[in-house]
GROMACS .gro file of C-alpha atoms in nm:
model
  425
    1MET     CA    1  -1.565   1.473   1.316
    2LYS     CA    2  -1.883   1.557   1.126
    3PHE     CA    3  -2.003   1.312   0.864
    4VAL     CA    4  -2.232   1.395   0.591
    5LYS     CA    5  -2.435   1.157   0.409
    6SER     CA    6  -2.425   1.210   0.024
    7SER     CA    7  -2.671   1.077  -0.226
    8LYS     CA    8  -2.429   1.098  -0.512
    9PRO     CA    9  -2.051   1.024  -0.544
   10ALA     CA   10  -1.782   1.275  -0.650
   11ALA     CA   11  -1.781   1.135  -0.994
   12VAL     CA   12  -2.113   1.051  -1.145
   13VAL     CA   13  -1.971   0.849  -1.433
   14THR     CA   14  -1.655   0.646  -1.458
   15ALA     CA   15  -1.385   0.717  -1.718
   16VAL     CA   16  -1.376   0.527  -2.029
   17ILE     CA   17  -1.016   0.389  -2.080
   18ALA     CA   18  -0.896   0.193  -2.367
   19ALA     CA   19  -0.678  -0.084  -2.271
   20ILE     CA   20  -0.295  -0.068  -2.387
   21ALA     CA   21  -0.032  -0.309  -2.407
   22PRO     CA   22   0.222  -0.246  -2.121
   23LYS     CA   23   0.504  -0.262  -2.371
   24ASP     CA   24   0.357   0.050  -2.539
   25LEU     CA   25   0.363   0.265  -2.231
   26ASN     CA   26   0.450   0.638  -2.285
   27ILE     CA   27   0.514   0.777  -1.938
   28ASN     CA   28   0.430   1.131  -2.068
   29ASP     CA   29   0.101   1.079  -2.193
   30PRO     CA   30  -0.161   1.032  -1.924
   31ALA     CA   31  -0.404   0.841  -2.157
   32SER     CA   32  -0.120   0.590  -2.222
   33ILE     CA   33  -0.046   0.543  -1.839
   34LYS     CA   34  -0.422   0.495  -1.771
   35GLY     CA   35  -0.455   0.235  -2.053
   36VAL     CA   36  -0.156   0.028  -1.930
   37ALA     CA   37  -0.286   0.054  -1.585
   38LYS     CA   38  -0.615  -0.087  -1.707
   39THR     CA   39  -0.449  -0.366  -1.849
   40ILE     CA   40  -0.251  -0.454  -1.553
   41ALA     CA   41  -0.538  -0.393  -1.323
   42ALA     CA   42  -0.718  -0.664  -1.503
   43GLY     CA   43  -0.447  -0.898  -1.462
   44ALA     CA   44  -0.411  -0.851  -1.087
   45MET     CA   45  -0.781  -0.871  -1.038
   46SER     CA   46  -0.781  -1.207  -1.227
   47TYR     CA   47  -0.627  -1.358  -0.916
   48TYR     CA   48  -0.940  -1.253  -0.713
   49SER     CA   49  -1.254  -1.441  -0.743
   50GLY     CA   50  -1.463  -1.223  -0.542
   51ASN     CA   51  -1.718  -0.965  -0.662
   52ALA     CA   52  -1.963  -0.695  -0.565
   53GLU     CA   53  -2.172  -0.937  -0.394
   54ARG     CA   54  -1.906  -1.139  -0.173
   55PHE     CA   55  -1.537  -1.140  -0.070
   56VAL     CA   56  -1.334  -1.459  -0.143
   57ASP     CA   57  -0.989  -1.540   0.000
   58LEU     CA   58  -0.723  -1.511  -0.257
   59PRO     CA   59  -0.583  -1.861  -0.367
   60LYS     CA   60  -0.307  -2.040  -0.183
   61PRO     CA   61  -0.019  -1.957  -0.100
   62HIS     CA   62  -0.141  -1.604  -0.073
   63TYR     CA   63  -0.233  -1.473   0.295
   64TRP     CA   64  -0.514  -1.307   0.393
   65TRP     CA   65  -0.331  -0.955   0.420
   66GLN     CA   66  -0.259  -0.953   0.050
   67ALA     CA   67  -0.609  -0.934  -0.017
   68GLY     CA   68  -0.624  -0.619   0.182
   69ALA     CA   69  -0.303  -0.492  -0.001
   70LEU     CA   70  -0.468  -0.575  -0.346
   71MET     CA   71  -0.762  -0.368  -0.237
   72GLY     CA   72  -0.532  -0.072  -0.172
   73SER     CA   73  -0.377  -0.104  -0.513
   74MET     CA   74  -0.711  -0.121  -0.668
   75LEU     CA   75  -0.834   0.183  -0.469
   76ASP     CA   76  -0.528   0.359  -0.630
   77TYR     CA   77  -0.637   0.257  -0.951
   78SER     CA   78  -0.982   0.383  -0.929
   79HIS     CA   79  -0.823   0.722  -0.783
   80TYR     CA   80  -0.575   0.791  -1.036
   81THR     CA   81  -0.735   0.663  -1.354
   82GLY     CA   82  -1.118   0.741  -1.277
   83ASP     CA   83  -1.214   0.408  -1.382
   84THR     CA   84  -1.463   0.283  -1.112
   85THR     CA   85  -1.511  -0.072  -1.274
   86TYR     CA   86  -1.392  -0.237  -0.960
   87ASP     CA   87  -1.535  -0.005  -0.705
   88LYS     CA   88  -1.821  -0.235  -0.577
   89ALA     CA   89  -1.588  -0.543  -0.563
   90ILE     CA   90  -1.329  -0.339  -0.356
   91SER     CA   91  -1.612  -0.198  -0.111
   92ARG     CA   92  -1.754  -0.539  -0.070
   93ALA     CA   93  -1.410  -0.694   0.028
   94LEU     CA   94  -1.331  -0.400   0.284
   95LEU     CA   95  -1.680  -0.434   0.432
   96ASP     CA   96  -1.690  -0.821   0.442
   97GLN     CA   97  -1.354  -0.832   0.637
   98VAL     CA   98  -1.439  -0.586   0.924
   99GLY     CA   99  -1.473  -0.870   1.195
  100PRO     CA  100  -1.733  -0.868   1.478
  101ASP     CA  101  -1.595  -0.564   1.644
  102PHE     CA  102  -1.527  -0.371   1.328
  103ASP     CA  103  -1.162  -0.344   1.344
  104TYR     CA  104  -1.037  -0.607   1.109
  105MET     CA  105  -0.981  -0.859   1.384
  106LEU     CA  106  -1.149  -1.137   1.193
  107PRO     CA  107  -1.158  -1.486   1.389
  108THR     CA  108  -1.154  -1.683   1.076
  109HIS     CA  109  -0.798  -1.550   0.995
  110PHE     CA  110  -0.664  -1.544   1.354
  111GLY     CA  111  -0.433  -1.834   1.267
  112GLN     CA  112  -0.241  -1.617   1.023
  113GLU     CA  113  -0.328  -1.242   1.132
  114GLY     CA  114  -0.047  -1.045   1.282
  115ASN     CA  115  -0.020  -0.668   1.364
  116ASP     CA  116   0.133  -0.614   1.008
  117ASP     CA  117  -0.151  -0.805   0.837
  118GLN     CA  118  -0.413  -0.594   1.028
  119ALA     CA  119  -0.212  -0.291   0.944
  120PHE     CA  120  -0.240  -0.349   0.555
  121TRP     CA  121  -0.595  -0.362   0.577
  122GLY     CA  122  -0.583  -0.047   0.776
  123PHE     CA  123  -0.394   0.134   0.497
  124SER     CA  124  -0.673   0.057   0.257
  125VAL     CA  125  -0.943   0.152   0.488
  126MET     CA  126  -0.774   0.486   0.537
  127SER     CA  127  -0.727   0.536   0.163
  128ALA     CA  128  -1.123   0.482   0.142
  129ALA     CA  129  -1.181   0.731   0.393
  130GLU     CA  130  -0.941   1.008   0.253
  131ARG     CA  131  -1.116   0.979  -0.086
  132ASN     CA  132  -1.484   0.959   0.011
  133PHE     CA  133  -1.489   0.618  -0.153
  134PRO     CA  134  -1.834   0.471  -0.150
  135GLN     CA  135  -1.951   0.285   0.160
  136PRO     CA  136  -2.290   0.157   0.080
  137ASP     CA  137  -2.376  -0.029   0.395
  138PRO     CA  138  -2.533   0.166   0.698
  139ALA     CA  139  -2.502  -0.128   0.913
  140VAL     CA  140  -2.132  -0.088   0.916
  141PRO     CA  141  -1.928   0.222   1.047
  142SER     CA  142  -1.780   0.468   0.826
  143TRP     CA  143  -1.446   0.401   0.684
  144LEU     CA  144  -1.295   0.653   0.907
  145GLN     CA  145  -1.450   0.505   1.213
  146LEU     CA  146  -1.329   0.161   1.081
  147GLY     CA  147  -0.969   0.297   1.062
  148THR     CA  148  -0.991   0.445   1.394
  149ASN     CA  149  -1.121   0.108   1.548
  150LEU     CA  150  -0.837  -0.059   1.385
  151PHE     CA  151  -0.585   0.197   1.535
  152ASN     CA  152  -0.738   0.136   1.867
  153SER     CA  153  -0.680  -0.249   1.832
  154LEU     CA  154  -0.328  -0.198   1.724
  155ALA     CA  155  -0.234   0.052   1.999
  156SER     CA  156  -0.382  -0.168   2.268
  157ARG     CA  157  -0.100  -0.419   2.185
  158TRP     CA  158   0.175  -0.169   2.236
  159ASN     CA  159   0.396  -0.395   2.440
  160THR     CA  160   0.631  -0.249   2.706
  161THR     CA  161   0.754  -0.584   2.850
  162ALA     CA  162   1.089  -0.547   2.656
  163CYS     CA  163   1.280  -0.298   2.418
  164GLY     CA  164   1.092  -0.015   2.599
  165GLY     CA  165   0.785  -0.050   2.386
  166GLY     CA  166   0.682  -0.162   2.040
  167LEU     CA  167   0.426  -0.418   1.864
  168LEU     CA  168   0.513  -0.764   1.837
  169TRP     CA  169   0.510  -0.917   1.497
  170GLN     CA  170   0.231  -1.159   1.576
  171ILE     CA  171  -0.074  -1.138   1.800
  172PHE     CA  172  -0.182  -1.480   1.901
  173PRO     CA  173   0.002  -1.748   2.092
  174SER     CA  174  -0.138  -2.004   1.842
  175ASN     CA  175   0.085  -1.840   1.587
  176PRO     CA  176   0.403  -1.847   1.765
  177ASN     CA  177   0.633  -1.746   1.454
  178GLY     CA  178   0.709  -1.385   1.566
  179LEU     CA  179   0.588  -1.361   1.908
  180ASP     CA  180   0.938  -1.288   2.016
  181TYR     CA  181   1.003  -1.037   1.725
  182ARG     CA  182   0.913  -0.687   1.676
  183ASN     CA  183   0.920  -0.572   1.335
  184THR     CA  184   0.916  -0.240   1.143
  185VAL     CA  185   0.622  -0.333   0.927
  186SER     CA  186   0.401  -0.367   1.244
  187ASN     CA  187   0.529  -0.061   1.406
  188GLY     CA  188   0.546   0.123   1.099
  189GLY     CA  189   0.190   0.047   1.033
  190LEU     CA  190   0.076   0.185   1.360
  191PHE     CA  191   0.299   0.501   1.288
  192GLN     CA  192   0.136   0.556   0.943
  193ILE     CA  193  -0.212   0.494   1.061
  194SER     CA  194  -0.157   0.736   1.347
  195ALA     CA  195  -0.016   1.000   1.116
  196ARG     CA  196  -0.306   0.962   0.872
  197LEU     CA  197  -0.573   0.977   1.153
  198ALA     CA  198  -0.394   1.275   1.285
  199ARG     CA  199  -0.428   1.448   0.964
  200ALA     CA  200  -0.777   1.334   0.901
  201THR     CA  201  -0.934   1.423   1.229
  202GLY     CA  202  -0.691   1.688   1.404
  203ASN     CA  203  -0.705   1.469   1.704
  204THR     CA  204  -0.356   1.519   1.879
  205THR     CA  205  -0.390   1.180   2.042
  206TYR     CA  206  -0.298   1.019   1.708
  207LEU     CA  207  -0.004   1.269   1.657
  208ASP     CA  208   0.124   1.170   2.010
  209TRP     CA  209   0.112   0.808   1.889
  210ALA     CA  210   0.304   0.887   1.577
  211GLU     CA  211   0.576   1.058   1.753
  212ARG     CA  212   0.615   0.768   1.992
  213VAL     CA  213   0.629   0.515   1.741
  214TRP     CA  214   0.884   0.698   1.542
  215ASP     CA  215   1.104   0.800   1.839
  216TRP     CA  216   1.073   0.432   1.967
  217THR     CA  217   1.193   0.285   1.624
  218GLU     CA  218   1.497   0.532   1.612
  219ALA     CA  219   1.587   0.471   1.982
  220VAL     CA  220   1.614   0.081   1.926
  221GLY     CA  221   1.809   0.133   1.614
  222MET     CA  222   1.526  -0.021   1.367
  223ILE     CA  223   1.581   0.316   1.180
  224ASP     CA  224   1.956   0.370   1.191
  225ALA     CA  225   2.166   0.702   1.166
  226ASP     CA  226   2.153   0.696   0.791
  227PHE     CA  227   1.772   0.621   0.776
  228ASN     CA  228   1.777   0.268   0.672
  229VAL     CA  229   1.483   0.102   0.808
  230HIS     CA  230   1.578  -0.262   0.936
  231ASP     CA  231   1.346  -0.540   0.962
  232GLY     CA  232   1.324  -0.589   1.344
  233ALA     CA  233   1.470  -0.743   1.646
  234SER     CA  234   1.419  -0.993   1.929
  235SER     CA  235   1.231  -0.903   2.246
  236SER     CA  236   1.442  -1.181   2.437
  237LYS     CA  237   1.742  -0.989   2.353
  238ASN     CA  238   1.588  -0.662   2.455
  239CYS     CA  239   1.594  -0.540   2.067
  240THR     CA  240   1.986  -0.544   2.082
  241ASP     CA  241   2.007  -0.782   1.789
  242ILE     CA  242   1.886  -0.567   1.504
  243ASN     CA  243   1.816  -0.772   1.197
  244PRO     CA  244   1.999  -0.581   0.925
  245VAL     CA  245   1.789  -0.709   0.641
  246THR     CA  246   1.582  -0.405   0.475
  247PHE     CA  247   1.283  -0.429   0.254
  248SER     CA  248   1.169  -0.166   0.038
  249TYR     CA  249   0.812  -0.157   0.187
  250SER     CA  250   0.927  -0.113   0.530
  251ALA     CA  251   1.112   0.219   0.432
  252ALA     CA  252   0.792   0.308   0.240
  253ILE     CA  253   0.544   0.266   0.527
  254TYR     CA  254   0.766   0.516   0.748
  255LEU     CA  255   0.818   0.744   0.441
  256TYR     CA  256   0.468   0.807   0.395
  257GLY     CA  257   0.377   0.851   0.757
  258ALA     CA  258   0.658   1.122   0.756
  259ALA     CA  259   0.536   1.287   0.463
  260VAL     CA  260   0.176   1.302   0.588
  261LEU     CA  261   0.297   1.465   0.926
  262ALA     CA  262   0.507   1.711   0.722
  263ASP     CA  263   0.181   1.827   0.561
  264HIS     CA  264  -0.031   1.798   0.893
  265THR     CA  265   0.219   1.972   1.127
  266GLY     CA  266   0.420   2.205   0.919
  267ASP     CA  267   0.720   2.092   1.128
  268ALA     CA  268   1.041   2.070   0.891
  269LYS     CA  269   1.154   1.774   1.094
  270TRP     CA  270   0.891   1.560   0.938
  271ALA     CA  271   0.996   1.662   0.574
  272THR     CA  272   1.363   1.606   0.649
  273ARG     CA  273   1.280   1.271   0.779
  274ALA     CA  274   1.087   1.187   0.467
  275GLU     CA  275   1.377   1.303   0.232
  276ARG     CA  276   1.631   1.106   0.445
  277VAL     CA  277   1.432   0.778   0.431
  278LEU     CA  278   1.389   0.816   0.041
  279GLU     CA  279   1.754   0.892   0.020
  280ALA     CA  280   1.854   0.581   0.194
  281ALA     CA  281   1.596   0.393  -0.006
  282ARG     CA  282   1.813   0.435  -0.314
  283SER     CA  283   1.967   0.101  -0.216
  284PHE     CA  284   1.668  -0.053  -0.389
  285PHE     CA  285   1.770   0.061  -0.732
  286SER     CA  286   2.064   0.007  -0.988
  287PRO     CA  287   2.144  -0.344  -0.932
  288PHE     CA  288   2.397  -0.339  -1.213
  289GLU     CA  289   2.575  -0.082  -1.393
  290ASN     CA  290   2.354  -0.125  -1.711
  291ALA     CA  291   2.032  -0.101  -1.489
  292THR     CA  292   2.076   0.233  -1.342
  293ASN     CA  293   1.763   0.363  -1.157
  294ILE     CA  294   1.556   0.038  -1.193
  295MET     CA  295   1.402  -0.097  -0.873
  296TYR     CA  296   1.452  -0.434  -0.734
  297GLU     CA  297   1.414  -0.608  -0.396
  298HIS     CA  298   1.777  -0.652  -0.323
  299ALA     CA  299   1.708  -0.881  -0.003
  300CYS     CA  300   1.583  -1.160  -0.251
  301GLU     CA  301   1.566  -1.095  -0.611
  302GLN     CA  302   1.908  -1.161  -0.726
  303VAL     CA  303   1.941  -1.480  -0.532
  304HIS     CA  304   1.604  -1.604  -0.622
  305THR     CA  305   1.456  -1.630  -0.274
  306CYS     CA  306   1.160  -1.398  -0.279
  307ASN     CA  307   0.864  -1.566  -0.125
  308GLN     CA  308   0.506  -1.502  -0.208
  309ASP     CA  309   0.487  -1.185   0.025
  310MET     CA  310   0.837  -1.033  -0.078
  311ARG     CA  311   0.717  -1.054  -0.459
  312SER     CA  312   0.467  -0.776  -0.383
  313PHE     CA  313   0.687  -0.553  -0.178
  314LYS     CA  314   0.796  -0.307  -0.476
  315GLY     CA  315   0.425  -0.224  -0.528
  316TYR     CA  316   0.389  -0.086  -0.177
  317PHE     CA  317   0.716   0.105  -0.200
  318SER     CA  318   0.592   0.271  -0.509
  319ARG     CA  319   0.231   0.321  -0.358
  320PHE     CA  320   0.379   0.519  -0.073
  321ALA     CA  321   0.664   0.690  -0.245
  322TYR     CA  322   0.427   0.869  -0.512
  323ALA     CA  323   0.193   0.951  -0.227
  324SER     CA  324   0.461   1.102  -0.016
  325SER     CA  325   0.590   1.333  -0.308
  326VAL     CA  326   0.228   1.489  -0.314
  327PHE     CA  327   0.271   1.602   0.048
  328VAL     CA  328   0.650   1.692   0.033
  329PRO     CA  329   0.741   1.836  -0.321
  330SER     CA  330   1.098   1.812  -0.254
  331LEU     CA  331   1.085   1.444  -0.306
  332LYS     CA  332   0.962   1.492  -0.659
  333PRO     CA  333   1.302   1.509  -0.839
  334VAL     CA  334   1.404   1.173  -0.681
  335ILE     CA  335   1.074   1.017  -0.773
  336GLU     CA  336   1.125   1.137  -1.139
  337GLU     CA  337   1.485   1.030  -1.127
  338LEU     CA  338   1.406   0.660  -0.989
  339TRP     CA  339   1.043   0.589  -1.058
  340HIS     CA  340   1.010   0.703  -1.427
  341THR     CA  341   1.303   0.461  -1.528
  342SER     CA  342   1.143   0.195  -1.309
  343ALA     CA  343   0.802   0.244  -1.462
  344GLN     CA  344   0.926   0.193  -1.796
  345ALA     CA  345   1.135  -0.107  -1.706
  346ALA     CA  346   0.815  -0.255  -1.527
  347ALA     CA  347   0.608  -0.205  -1.839
  348LYS     CA  348   0.870  -0.397  -2.054
  349ALA     CA  349   0.858  -0.684  -1.800
  350CYS     CA  350   0.473  -0.695  -1.849
  351SER     CA  351   0.526  -0.871  -2.178
  352GLY     CA  352   0.476  -1.241  -2.112
  353GLY     CA  353   0.186  -1.490  -2.103
  354PRO     CA  354  -0.056  -1.589  -2.399
  355ALA     CA  355  -0.159  -1.220  -2.428
  356GLY     CA  356   0.177  -1.074  -2.393
  357THR     CA  357   0.061  -0.868  -2.093
  358SER     CA  358   0.155  -1.076  -1.796
  359CYS     CA  359   0.415  -0.893  -1.562
  360GLY     CA  360   0.744  -1.056  -1.457
  361GLN     CA  361   0.956  -1.011  -1.149
  362LYS     CA  362   1.309  -0.878  -1.238
  363TRP     CA  363   1.262  -0.564  -1.425
  364TYR     CA  364   1.642  -0.516  -1.481
  365VAL     CA  365   1.652  -0.795  -1.731
  366GLY     CA  366   1.489  -0.587  -2.002
  367GLY     CA  367   1.185  -0.771  -2.052
  368PHE     CA  368   0.969  -1.067  -1.919
  369ASP     CA  369   1.163  -1.297  -1.694
  370GLY     CA  370   0.914  -1.590  -1.678
  371VAL     CA  371   0.811  -1.522  -1.307
  372THR     CA  372   0.439  -1.425  -1.304
  373GLY     CA  373   0.193  -1.394  -1.016
  374LEU     CA  374  -0.024  -1.141  -0.820
  375GLY     CA  375   0.281  -0.981  -0.670
  376GLU     CA  376   0.442  -0.899  -0.991
  377GLU     CA  377   0.111  -0.749  -1.137
  378MET     CA  378   0.066  -0.538  -0.806
  379CYS     CA  379   0.413  -0.415  -0.835
  380ALA     CA  380   0.389  -0.295  -1.175
  381LEU     CA  381   0.046  -0.171  -1.137
  382GLU     CA  382   0.151   0.076  -0.851
  383THR     CA  383   0.465   0.167  -1.015
  384ILE     CA  384   0.308   0.261  -1.339
  385GLN     CA  385  -0.041   0.405  -1.219
  386GLY     CA  386   0.155   0.627  -0.961
  387LEU     CA  387   0.292   0.838  -1.236
  388LEU     CA  388  -0.064   1.020  -1.222
  389ALA     CA  389  -0.051   1.072  -0.841
  390GLY     CA  390   0.064   1.446  -0.910
  391GLY     CA  391  -0.274   1.515  -1.108
  392ALA     CA  392  -0.506   1.322  -0.862
  393LYS     CA  393  -0.705   1.497  -0.576
  394MET     CA  394  -0.520   1.514  -0.240
  395PRO     CA  395  -0.631   1.297   0.041
  396LEU     CA  396  -0.944   1.453   0.216
  397LYS     CA  397  -0.926   1.558   0.582
  398GLY     CA  398  -1.165   1.715   0.844
  399ASP     CA  399  -1.509   1.807   0.715
  400GLN     CA  400  -1.418   1.727   0.374
  401ILE     CA  401  -1.446   1.356   0.468
  402LYS     CA  402  -1.803   1.248   0.415
  403VAL     CA  403  -2.005   0.908   0.404
  404VAL     CA  404  -2.080   0.842   0.040
  405ARG     CA  405  -2.346   0.577  -0.010
  406THR     CA  406  -2.374   0.542  -0.387
  407PHE     CA  407  -2.144   0.434  -0.667
  408ALA     CA  408  -2.059   0.611  -0.983
  409GLU     CA  409  -2.229   0.465  -1.296
  410ALA     CA  410  -1.996   0.287  -1.532
  411LYS     CA  411  -2.047   0.336  -1.906
  412PRO     CA  412  -2.023   0.050  -2.128
  413VAL     CA  413  -1.659   0.007  -2.226
  414LYS     CA  414  -1.518  -0.172  -2.535
  415ARG     CA  415  -1.307  -0.447  -2.442
  416GLY     CA  416  -1.100  -0.721  -2.615
  417ARG     CA  417  -0.915  -0.762  -2.930
  418LEU     CA  418  -0.984  -0.423  -3.097
  419ASN     CA  419  -0.828  -0.197  -2.825
  420MET     CA  420  -0.536  -0.440  -2.768
  421ARG     CA  421  -0.457  -0.447  -3.147
  422ARG     CA  422  -0.450  -0.076  -3.134
  423ALA     CA  423  -0.196  -0.106  -2.859
  424GLY     CA  424   0.023  -0.313  -3.094
  425MET     CA  425  -0.055  -0.648  -2.955
   0.00000   0.00000   0.00000
C-alpha cells in the first residue's frame, strides 16, 4: 500500500449548515436532512466532554466502546453533511486511544475491553482510512495501519479450543463475564474489518479471514438457514446452545461485511448473503399494525429492558444498512421502504427536552417518549443522516487512500435562536 502525504484535505472549507428542528425534517430535501443532522449531532456530542486537545471518557454508565462508536457516528456526520466542525475532536479521540502497540488495546480500559469493544474502535478507524480523514500526528501510524494492527490483535485470539474456532466475547481473565461465550458481535467485527481491509489493500489474507469467519458463523448456527444472526453460544457446550436472541446491530455488522465483499470480489454469493441478511432483519420493523416499517429493538424495547448499550444498537443498524446499499444496489428498495419511514419516525421522536430537540427511544409512539440519552441521539442521527449516503463519496481503496495531515477550515456559522426559529421551534 502506497501512502501519499497531502498538505491539503479533500475539502478546503467546511459546509455551512443551518440547524433545523428534527420535527421539521423533509426526507426529500438534502438541506433539511443536513440541518436536522446538525441539530442531533450537537445533541450527541453534548454527552462527550473531550475536544480537539484531549480525549475524555464518556460519563458513566457508558462504556469505553461507546466512545469509539460515537466517533463512528460523527465520522458519518462529517462525511455525509460536509460539516467538519467536530473533525479535530474526532481525530483526537481516535489518536488518544491507540494504546502502546497502536492497536486499540488500552491498558487503562482492560477491565472492560472485550473483542467486540475493540472491533467498534476498528470500525471507526477503518472509516477514517477509507475517507482520507485527517490524521495530523506523524508519531502515530496511518489510519489504515492502525486498522491493520487492530485486525492482527483480533485475529491472534481466534480460539480453536472449542466450537471449531471463533472469538470469545471477552479477552482478559480479570473480566470473566463472557470468557465462556462466543458472540456474533465479536466475530462479526473480525469479519467486517477483514472484509474492509481486503477491499482497502487487495491483500488476499484478509479475504481468507473474512471467508473463514463467515463460514464458521454459519457452521455453528449463529447465522441460521433464514439468515437471522443470533447472539452467541457457550464454549463449554461446544456452541450447541445457540442463544436465539437477535439484535439489530449484530445483523448489520455481517450485512456490511458481505456488501463490502460483494463489491470487492464481484462474487454473487456475497450480494445474495447481504440481501438475505437484510430480508431477515425485517423483524426489527413494524412492532404494531399502526407502526408499519418503523424500526425498533425487539429484544428489549417493548418490555422496557434495553440497557445502556442496547439503546444505541439501532444507530449501528442504520449506519451499516445505508452503507451496504451503496455497494449492493439491490438493497436500495428495502432501504427506501423501511428506513425512510423510520427516519421520519425518529425525527418526530426528537422533540423532547427544553429545546424540543432531544431524541426519544421508541419511535413507534408517534413522538417523544421521555427516554433520553446518548444512545437515543446516535440512533436518530445515523438513521437520518444516512439518507444522504447515496450522494456521498464511495469508500476509498488502494492508492486512493492517502495520509492527510491538515484539517478543513471551518467558516463561522450562525448558531442559536435565529436558525432554530426558522425551523419552527
